[in-house]
PDB file of C-alpha atoms and ligand atoms in Angstrom:
ATOM      1  CA  MET D   1     122.432  33.415 110.562  1.00  0.00           C
ATOM      2  CA  ASN D   2     122.736  35.521 113.595  1.00  0.00           C
ATOM      3  CA  ILE D   3     121.967  34.210 117.361  1.00  0.00           C
ATOM      4  CA  LEU D   4     118.334  35.581 117.300  1.00  0.00           C
ATOM      5  CA  GLN D   5     117.447  33.711 113.898  1.00  0.00           C
ATOM      6  CA  THR D   6     119.540  30.564 115.341  1.00  0.00           C
ATOM      7  CA  LEU D   7     117.429  30.566 118.316  1.00  0.00           C
ATOM      8  CA  ALA D   8     114.112  30.928 116.559  1.00  0.00           C
ATOM      9  CA  ARG D   9     114.944  28.261 114.385  1.00  0.00           C
ATOM     10  CA  GLU D  10     116.468  25.642 116.824  1.00  0.00           C
ATOM     11  CA  ARG D  11     114.142  26.873 119.700  1.00  0.00           C
ATOM     12  CA  ILE D  12     116.564  25.386 122.479  1.00  0.00           C
ATOM     13  CA  LEU D  13     119.391  26.828 124.051  1.00  0.00           C
ATOM     14  CA  PRO D  14     121.759  24.461 125.946  1.00  0.00           C
ATOM     15  CA  VAL D  15     122.976  26.128 129.466  1.00  0.00           C
ATOM     16  CA  LEU D  16     126.555  24.672 130.079  1.00  0.00           C
ATOM     17  CA  VAL D  17     128.517  24.461 133.418  1.00  0.00           C
ATOM     18  CA  ILE D  18     132.009  23.252 132.144  1.00  0.00           C
ATOM     19  CA  ASP D  19     134.264  22.131 135.148  1.00  0.00           C
ATOM     20  CA  HIS D  20     137.110  21.213 132.906  1.00  0.00           C
ATOM     21  CA  ALA D  21     138.138  23.316 129.598  1.00  0.00           C
ATOM     22  CA  ALA D  22     139.186  20.005 128.116  1.00  0.00           C
ATOM     23  CA  ASP D  23     135.781  18.826 128.201  1.00  0.00           C
ATOM     24  CA  ALA D  24     134.430  22.344 126.018  1.00  0.00           C
ATOM     25  CA  VAL D  25     135.266  20.934 122.413  1.00  0.00           C
ATOM     26  CA  PRO D  26     134.066  17.224 122.833  1.00  0.00           C
ATOM     27  CA  LEU D  27     130.717  19.060 124.425  1.00  0.00           C
ATOM     28  CA  ALA D  28     130.408  21.215 121.628  1.00  0.00           C
ATOM     29  CA  ARG D  29     130.898  18.563 119.058  1.00  0.00           C
ATOM     30  CA  ALA D  30     128.536  16.434 120.852  1.00  0.00           C
ATOM     31  CA  LEU D  31     125.556  19.393 120.880  1.00  0.00           C
ATOM     32  CA  LEU D  32     126.429  19.538 116.885  1.00  0.00           C
ATOM     33  CA  ALA D  33     125.873  15.923 116.563  1.00  0.00           C
ATOM     34  CA  GLY D  34     122.469  16.637 118.046  1.00  0.00           C
ATOM     35  CA  ARG D  35     122.035  19.356 115.655  1.00  0.00           C
ATOM     36  CA  LEU D  36     121.885  22.088 118.292  1.00  0.00           C
ATOM     37  CA  THR D  37     124.122  24.843 117.300  1.00  0.00           C
ATOM     38  CA  SER D  38     124.182  27.418 119.970  1.00  0.00           C
ATOM     39  CA  ALA D  39     125.239  27.162 123.537  1.00  0.00           C
ATOM     40  CA  GLU D  40     125.587  29.620 126.657  1.00  0.00           C
ATOM     41  CA  ILE D  41     128.915  28.752 128.505  1.00  0.00           C
ATOM     42  CA  THR D  42     127.926  29.843 132.183  1.00  0.00           C
ATOM     43  CA  LEU D  43     131.133  32.058 133.870  1.00  0.00           C
ATOM     44  CA  ARG D  44     130.365  30.238 137.181  1.00  0.00           C
ATOM     45  CA  THR D  45     133.595  27.785 136.677  1.00  0.00           C
ATOM     46  CA  ALA D  46     137.235  28.491 136.845  1.00  0.00           C
ATOM     47  CA  ASP D  47     137.414  27.323 133.156  1.00  0.00           C
ATOM     48  CA  ALA D  48     134.302  29.120 131.401  1.00  0.00           C
ATOM     49  CA  LEU D  49     136.620  31.758 129.802  1.00  0.00           C
ATOM     50  CA  GLU D  50     138.918  29.023 128.438  1.00  0.00           C
ATOM     51  CA  SER D  51     136.157  26.802 127.497  1.00  0.00           C
ATOM     52  CA  ILE D  52     134.555  29.711 125.123  1.00  0.00           C
ATOM     53  CA  ARG D  53     137.841  30.363 123.723  1.00  0.00           C
ATOM     54  CA  ARG D  54     138.303  26.669 122.647  1.00  0.00           C
ATOM     55  CA  VAL D  55     134.842  26.072 121.304  1.00  0.00           C
ATOM     56  CA  VAL D  56     134.981  29.261 119.316  1.00  0.00           C
ATOM     57  CA  ALA D  57     138.547  28.034 117.729  1.00  0.00           C
ATOM     58  CA  GLU D  58     137.608  24.575 117.215  1.00  0.00           C
ATOM     59  CA  VAL D  59     133.863  24.312 116.650  1.00  0.00           C
ATOM     60  CA  PRO D  60     133.237  27.644 114.613  1.00  0.00           C
ATOM     61  CA  GLU D  61     129.507  25.831 113.751  1.00  0.00           C
ATOM     62  CA  ILE D  62     128.633  26.560 117.459  1.00  0.00           C
ATOM     63  CA  LYS D  63     127.523  30.272 118.441  1.00  0.00           C
ATOM     64  CA  VAL D  64     128.799  30.349 121.685  1.00  0.00           C
ATOM     65  CA  GLY D  65     127.408  32.830 124.303  1.00  0.00           C
ATOM     66  CA  ALA D  66     128.359  33.636 127.965  1.00  0.00           C
ATOM     67  CA  GLY D  67     126.093  33.261 130.929  1.00  0.00           C
ATOM     68  CA  THR D  68     125.914  34.225 134.374  1.00  0.00           C
ATOM     69  CA  VAL D  69     127.258  37.735 133.562  1.00  0.00           C
ATOM     70  CA  LEU D  70     126.939  39.601 136.095  1.00  0.00           C
ATOM     71  CA  SER D  71     129.285  42.698 135.847  1.00  0.00           C
ATOM     72  CA  ALA D  72     130.469  44.869 133.138  1.00  0.00           C
ATOM     73  CA  GLU D  73     134.509  43.242 133.508  1.00  0.00           C
ATOM     74  CA  GLN D  74     132.983  39.846 132.893  1.00  0.00           C
ATOM     75  CA  ALA D  75     130.910  40.945 129.880  1.00  0.00           C
ATOM     76  CA  LYS D  76     134.344  42.442 128.219  1.00  0.00           C
ATOM     77  CA  ALA D  77     136.445  39.373 129.351  1.00  0.00           C
ATOM     78  CA  ALA D  78     133.727  37.006 127.736  1.00  0.00           C
ATOM     79  CA  VAL D  79     133.721  38.782 124.416  1.00  0.00           C
ATOM     80  CA  ASP D  80     137.362  39.181 124.428  1.00  0.00           C
ATOM     81  CA  ALA D  81     137.520  35.375 124.874  1.00  0.00           C
ATOM     82  CA  GLY D  82     135.051  35.315 121.854  1.00  0.00           C
ATOM     83  CA  ALA D  83     131.519  35.118 123.161  1.00  0.00           C
ATOM     84  CA  GLN D  84     129.242  36.162 120.379  1.00  0.00           C
ATOM     85  CA  PHE D  85     126.434  36.722 122.847  1.00  0.00           C
ATOM     86  CA  LEU D  86     125.661  37.500 126.510  1.00  0.00           C
ATOM     87  CA  VAL D  87     123.163  36.212 129.106  1.00  0.00           C
ATOM     88  CA  SER D  88     122.892  37.652 132.405  1.00  0.00           C
ATOM     89  CA  PRO D  89     120.386  36.254 135.419  1.00  0.00           C
ATOM     90  CA  GLY D  90     118.831  39.693 136.150  1.00  0.00           C
ATOM     91  CA  PHE D  91     118.823  43.053 134.496  1.00  0.00           C
ATOM     92  CA  ASN D  92     121.845  45.032 135.360  1.00  0.00           C
ATOM     93  CA  ALA D  93     122.179  47.957 133.227  1.00  0.00           C
ATOM     94  CA  SER D  94     125.932  48.392 133.337  1.00  0.00           C
ATOM     95  CA  VAL D  95     126.085  45.079 132.004  1.00  0.00           C
ATOM     96  CA  VAL D  96     123.522  45.689 129.096  1.00  0.00           C
ATOM     97  CA  GLN D  97     125.074  49.140 128.365  1.00  0.00           C
ATOM     98  CA  THR D  98     128.410  47.354 128.207  1.00  0.00           C
ATOM     99  CA  ALA D  99     127.322  44.773 125.736  1.00  0.00           C
ATOM    100  CA  GLN D 100     125.506  47.298 123.663  1.00  0.00           C
ATOM    101  CA  ALA D 101     128.738  49.237 123.533  1.00  0.00           C
ATOM    102  CA  MET D 102     130.327  46.575 122.489  1.00  0.00           C
ATOM    103  CA  GLY D 103     127.533  45.647 119.586  1.00  0.00           C
ATOM    104  CA  THR D 104     127.233  42.276 121.411  1.00  0.00           C
ATOM    105  CA  PRO D 105     123.654  40.903 121.681  1.00  0.00           C
ATOM    106  CA  ILE D 106     122.291  40.490 125.403  1.00  0.00           C
ATOM    107  CA  PHE D 107     119.129  38.761 126.831  1.00  0.00           C
ATOM    108  CA  PRO D 108     119.225  39.938 130.487  1.00  0.00           C
ATOM    109  CA  GLY D 109     117.200  38.332 132.679  1.00  0.00           C
ATOM    110  CA  CYS D 110     113.749  39.597 133.795  1.00  0.00           C
ATOM    111  CA  VAL D 111     110.643  38.561 135.539  1.00  0.00           C
ATOM    112  CA  THR D 112     108.427  41.287 136.479  1.00  0.00           C
ATOM    113  CA  PRO D 113     106.770  43.807 134.310  1.00  0.00           C
ATOM    114  CA  THR D 114     109.079  46.505 136.031  1.00  0.00           C
ATOM    115  CA  GLU D 115     112.248  44.361 135.212  1.00  0.00           C
ATOM    116  CA  VAL D 116     110.673  44.110 131.572  1.00  0.00           C
ATOM    117  CA  GLU D 117     110.125  47.554 131.169  1.00  0.00           C
ATOM    118  CA  ALA D 118     113.308  48.512 132.487  1.00  0.00           C
ATOM    119  CA  ALA D 119     114.981  46.291 129.694  1.00  0.00           C
ATOM    120  CA  LEU D 120     112.735  47.938 127.112  1.00  0.00           C
ATOM    121  CA  ALA D 121     113.452  51.113 128.024  1.00  0.00           C
ATOM    122  CA  GLN D 122     117.355  49.922 127.514  1.00  0.00           C
ATOM    123  CA  GLY D 123     116.714  48.772 124.188  1.00  0.00           C
ATOM    124  CA  CYS D 124     116.190  44.819 124.919  1.00  0.00           C
ATOM    125  CA  SER D 125     113.282  43.143 123.746  1.00  0.00           C
ATOM    126  CA  SER D 126     114.595  39.625 123.666  1.00  0.00           C
ATOM    127  CA  LEU D 127     114.770  38.800 127.535  1.00  0.00           C
ATOM    128  CA  LYS D 128     115.883  35.940 129.413  1.00  0.00           C
ATOM    129  CA  PHE D 129     112.776  34.543 131.789  1.00  0.00           C
ATOM    130  CA  PHE D 130     114.355  33.581 134.979  1.00  0.00           C
ATOM    131  CA  PRO D 131     113.871  31.276 136.867  1.00  0.00           C
ATOM    132  CA  ALA D 132     111.325  30.263 134.689  1.00  0.00           C
ATOM    133  CA  GLU D 133     109.479  27.349 136.792  1.00  0.00           C
ATOM    134  CA  PRO D 134     109.742  28.876 140.254  1.00  0.00           C
ATOM    135  CA  ALA D 135     108.575  32.300 139.051  1.00  0.00           C
ATOM    136  CA  GLY D 136     105.563  30.813 137.699  1.00  0.00           C
ATOM    137  CA  GLY D 137     106.083  29.013 134.403  1.00  0.00           C
ATOM    138  CA  VAL D 138     103.869  28.960 131.523  1.00  0.00           C
ATOM    139  CA  PRO D 139     100.529  30.684 133.236  1.00  0.00           C
ATOM    140  CA  TYR D 140     103.044  33.614 134.333  1.00  0.00           C
ATOM    141  CA  LEU D 141     104.478  34.169 130.962  1.00  0.00           C
ATOM    142  CA  GLN D 142     101.320  33.892 128.973  1.00  0.00           C
ATOM    143  CA  ALA D 143     100.137  36.865 131.502  1.00  0.00           C
ATOM    144  CA  LEU D 144     102.949  38.915 130.782  1.00  0.00           C
ATOM    145  CA  ALA D 145     101.865  38.552 127.148  1.00  0.00           C
ATOM    146  CA  ALA D 146      99.037  40.508 127.431  1.00  0.00           C
ATOM    147  CA  PRO D 147     100.465  44.038 128.487  1.00  0.00           C
ATOM    148  CA  HIS D 148     103.908  43.185 126.425  1.00  0.00           C
ATOM    149  CA  ALA D 149     103.074  41.607 123.318  1.00  0.00           C
ATOM    150  CA  ASP D 150     106.473  42.618 121.361  1.00  0.00           C
ATOM    151  CA  VAL D 151     108.630  40.967 123.958  1.00  0.00           C
ATOM    152  CA  ARG D 152     110.428  37.613 123.188  1.00  0.00           C
ATOM    153  CA  PHE D 153     111.433  35.901 126.077  1.00  0.00           C
ATOM    154  CA  ILE D 154     113.932  32.595 126.625  1.00  0.00           C
ATOM    155  CA  PRO D 155     112.600  30.631 129.792  1.00  0.00           C
ATOM    156  CA  THR D 156     115.317  29.215 131.709  1.00  0.00           C
ATOM    157  CA  GLY D 157     115.308  27.589 135.197  1.00  0.00           C
ATOM    158  CA  GLY D 158     113.678  24.418 136.009  1.00  0.00           C
ATOM    159  CA  ILE D 159     113.127  23.476 132.191  1.00  0.00           C
ATOM    160  CA  SER D 160     113.279  19.849 131.275  1.00  0.00           C
ATOM    161  CA  ALA D 161     112.408  17.259 128.812  1.00  0.00           C
ATOM    162  CA  ALA D 162     108.775  17.011 130.233  1.00  0.00           C
ATOM    163  CA  ASN D 163     107.758  20.693 130.431  1.00  0.00           C
ATOM    164  CA  PHE D 164     109.895  22.506 127.299  1.00  0.00           C
ATOM    165  CA  GLY D 165     107.120  21.963 124.826  1.00  0.00           C
ATOM    166  CA  ALA D 166     104.676  23.776 126.908  1.00  0.00           C
ATOM    167  CA  TYR D 167     106.848  26.716 126.905  1.00  0.00           C
ATOM    168  CA  LEU D 168     107.591  26.341 123.383  1.00  0.00           C
ATOM    169  CA  ALA D 169     103.865  26.262 122.291  1.00  0.00           C
ATOM    170  CA  LEU D 170     103.786  30.072 123.569  1.00  0.00           C
ATOM    171  CA  PRO D 171     103.864  32.630 120.886  1.00  0.00           C
ATOM    172  CA  ASN D 172     105.964  35.118 123.306  1.00  0.00           C
ATOM    173  CA  VAL D 173     108.557  32.261 123.465  1.00  0.00           C
ATOM    174  CA  LEU D 174     111.756  32.777 121.310  1.00  0.00           C
ATOM    175  CA  ALA D 175     113.325  29.631 122.608  1.00  0.00           C
ATOM    176  CA  VAL D 176     113.925  27.885 125.664  1.00  0.00           C
ATOM    177  CA  GLY D 177     117.163  27.440 127.776  1.00  0.00           C
ATOM    178  CA  GLY D 178     118.157  24.803 130.039  1.00  0.00           C
ATOM    179  CA  SER D 179     120.719  22.432 131.179  1.00  0.00           C
ATOM    180  CA  TRP D 180     118.553  19.167 130.808  1.00  0.00           C
ATOM    181  CA  MET D 181     120.151  17.775 127.759  1.00  0.00           C
ATOM    182  CA  ALA D 182     123.683  18.508 129.066  1.00  0.00           C
ATOM    183  CA  THR D 183     123.870  18.385 132.954  1.00  0.00           C
ATOM    184  CA  ARG D 184     127.114  19.434 134.704  1.00  0.00           C
ATOM    185  CA  GLU D 185     127.272  15.657 135.795  1.00  0.00           C
ATOM    186  CA  MET D 186     127.018  14.422 132.082  1.00  0.00           C
ATOM    187  CA  ILE D 187     129.872  16.945 131.042  1.00  0.00           C
ATOM    188  CA  ALA D 188     131.893  15.818 134.066  1.00  0.00           C
ATOM    189  CA  ALA D 189     131.196  12.158 133.303  1.00  0.00           C
ATOM    190  CA  GLN D 190     131.784  12.837 129.532  1.00  0.00           C
ATOM    191  CA  ASN D 191     128.714  11.193 128.546  1.00  0.00           C
ATOM    192  CA  TRP D 192     128.854  12.585 124.953  1.00  0.00           C
ATOM    193  CA  GLU D 193     126.429  10.044 123.176  1.00  0.00           C
ATOM    194  CA  THR D 194     123.955  10.687 126.115  1.00  0.00           C
ATOM    195  CA  ILE D 195     124.238  14.353 125.427  1.00  0.00           C
ATOM    196  CA  THR D 196     123.723  14.085 121.785  1.00  0.00           C
ATOM    197  CA  LYS D 197     120.507  11.556 122.110  1.00  0.00           C
ATOM    198  CA  HIS D 198     119.039  14.411 124.503  1.00  0.00           C
ATOM    199  CA  CYS D 199     119.734  17.068 122.074  1.00  0.00           C
ATOM    200  CA  VAL D 200     118.347  15.054 118.952  1.00  0.00           C
ATOM    201  CA  ALA D 201     115.068  14.314 121.033  1.00  0.00           C
ATOM    202  CA  ALA D 202     114.773  18.229 121.553  1.00  0.00           C
ATOM    203  CA  ALA D 203     115.864  19.223 118.019  1.00  0.00           C
ATOM    204  CA  ARG D 204     113.136  16.405 116.661  1.00  0.00           C
ATOM    205  CA  PHE D 205     110.524  18.410 118.974  1.00  0.00           C
ATOM    206  CA  SER D 206     111.560  21.854 117.799  1.00  0.00           C
ATOM    207  CA  GLY D 207     111.223  20.463 114.224  1.00  0.00           C
ATOM    208  CA  ILE D 208     114.496  20.849 112.767  1.00  0.00           C
ATOM    209  CA  LEU D 209     115.039  17.191 112.415  1.00  0.00           C
TER     210      LEU D 209
HETATM  211  C1  3PG G   1     120.533  29.054 134.016  1.00  0.00           C
HETATM  212  O1  3PG G   1     121.791  29.652 134.697  1.00  0.00           O
HETATM  213  O2  3PG G   1     120.092  29.979 133.184  1.00  0.00           O
HETATM  214  C2  3PG G   1     120.179  28.126 134.881  1.00  0.00           C
HETATM  215  O3  3PG G   1     120.666  27.718 135.876  1.00  0.00           O
HETATM  216  C3  3PG G   1     119.981  27.118 134.178  1.00  0.00           C
HETATM  217  O4  3PG G   1     118.842  26.374 134.614  1.00  0.00           O
HETATM  218  P1  3PG G   1     118.291  24.880 134.762  1.00  0.00           P
HETATM  219  O5  3PG G   1     120.004  24.241 135.250  1.00  0.00           O
HETATM  220  O6  3PG G   1     117.270  24.544 135.544  1.00  0.00           O
HETATM  221  O7  3PG G   1     118.219  24.370 133.346  1.00  0.00           O
END
């Protein structure tokens, strides 16, 4: 299964901020115990690349992506570390072109129709919709579906256990992304059981459990 097929099946993409690489493997195992098999590790911490390396080496069942990719250099470093897909908060043509040249799937963040069209022109049709809730949430995404019916979105930003179902009900939503099932605080506290419980709840909702 490639990352698009995994997201289409599981419909949940955990977004992770890992402060200590030592937490990466137990965290990945906690996601897996909750039946989720993809993860976006954000490049927001000093330990992010090492976390990606460790999960790739030790928990191969998880498809690991790098998030918060802001430059071509970061895109290359993430793929060197083993990232199997890339996510960026905005549409950055140089990041997208670098990912495409490496043959690595990239989900650039888009909100406006102008950004969506720029991404389409660059060959991307699976896009992050960020920041989902502040940008207008479900009604906004519904409106975007009218002119851009072929685009699939991964809404992220402000998604929670309370609202992810409303996004998943939209036909133009591939999957939702978010940190609610494994927050930075839960990770720092090594609260693996809670994380697994949240993943199981999400997996039940999306019908894979
Ligand atoms: C991201 O990087 O995609 C977001 O910060 C995740 O948003 P959330 O923490 O509101 O889920």
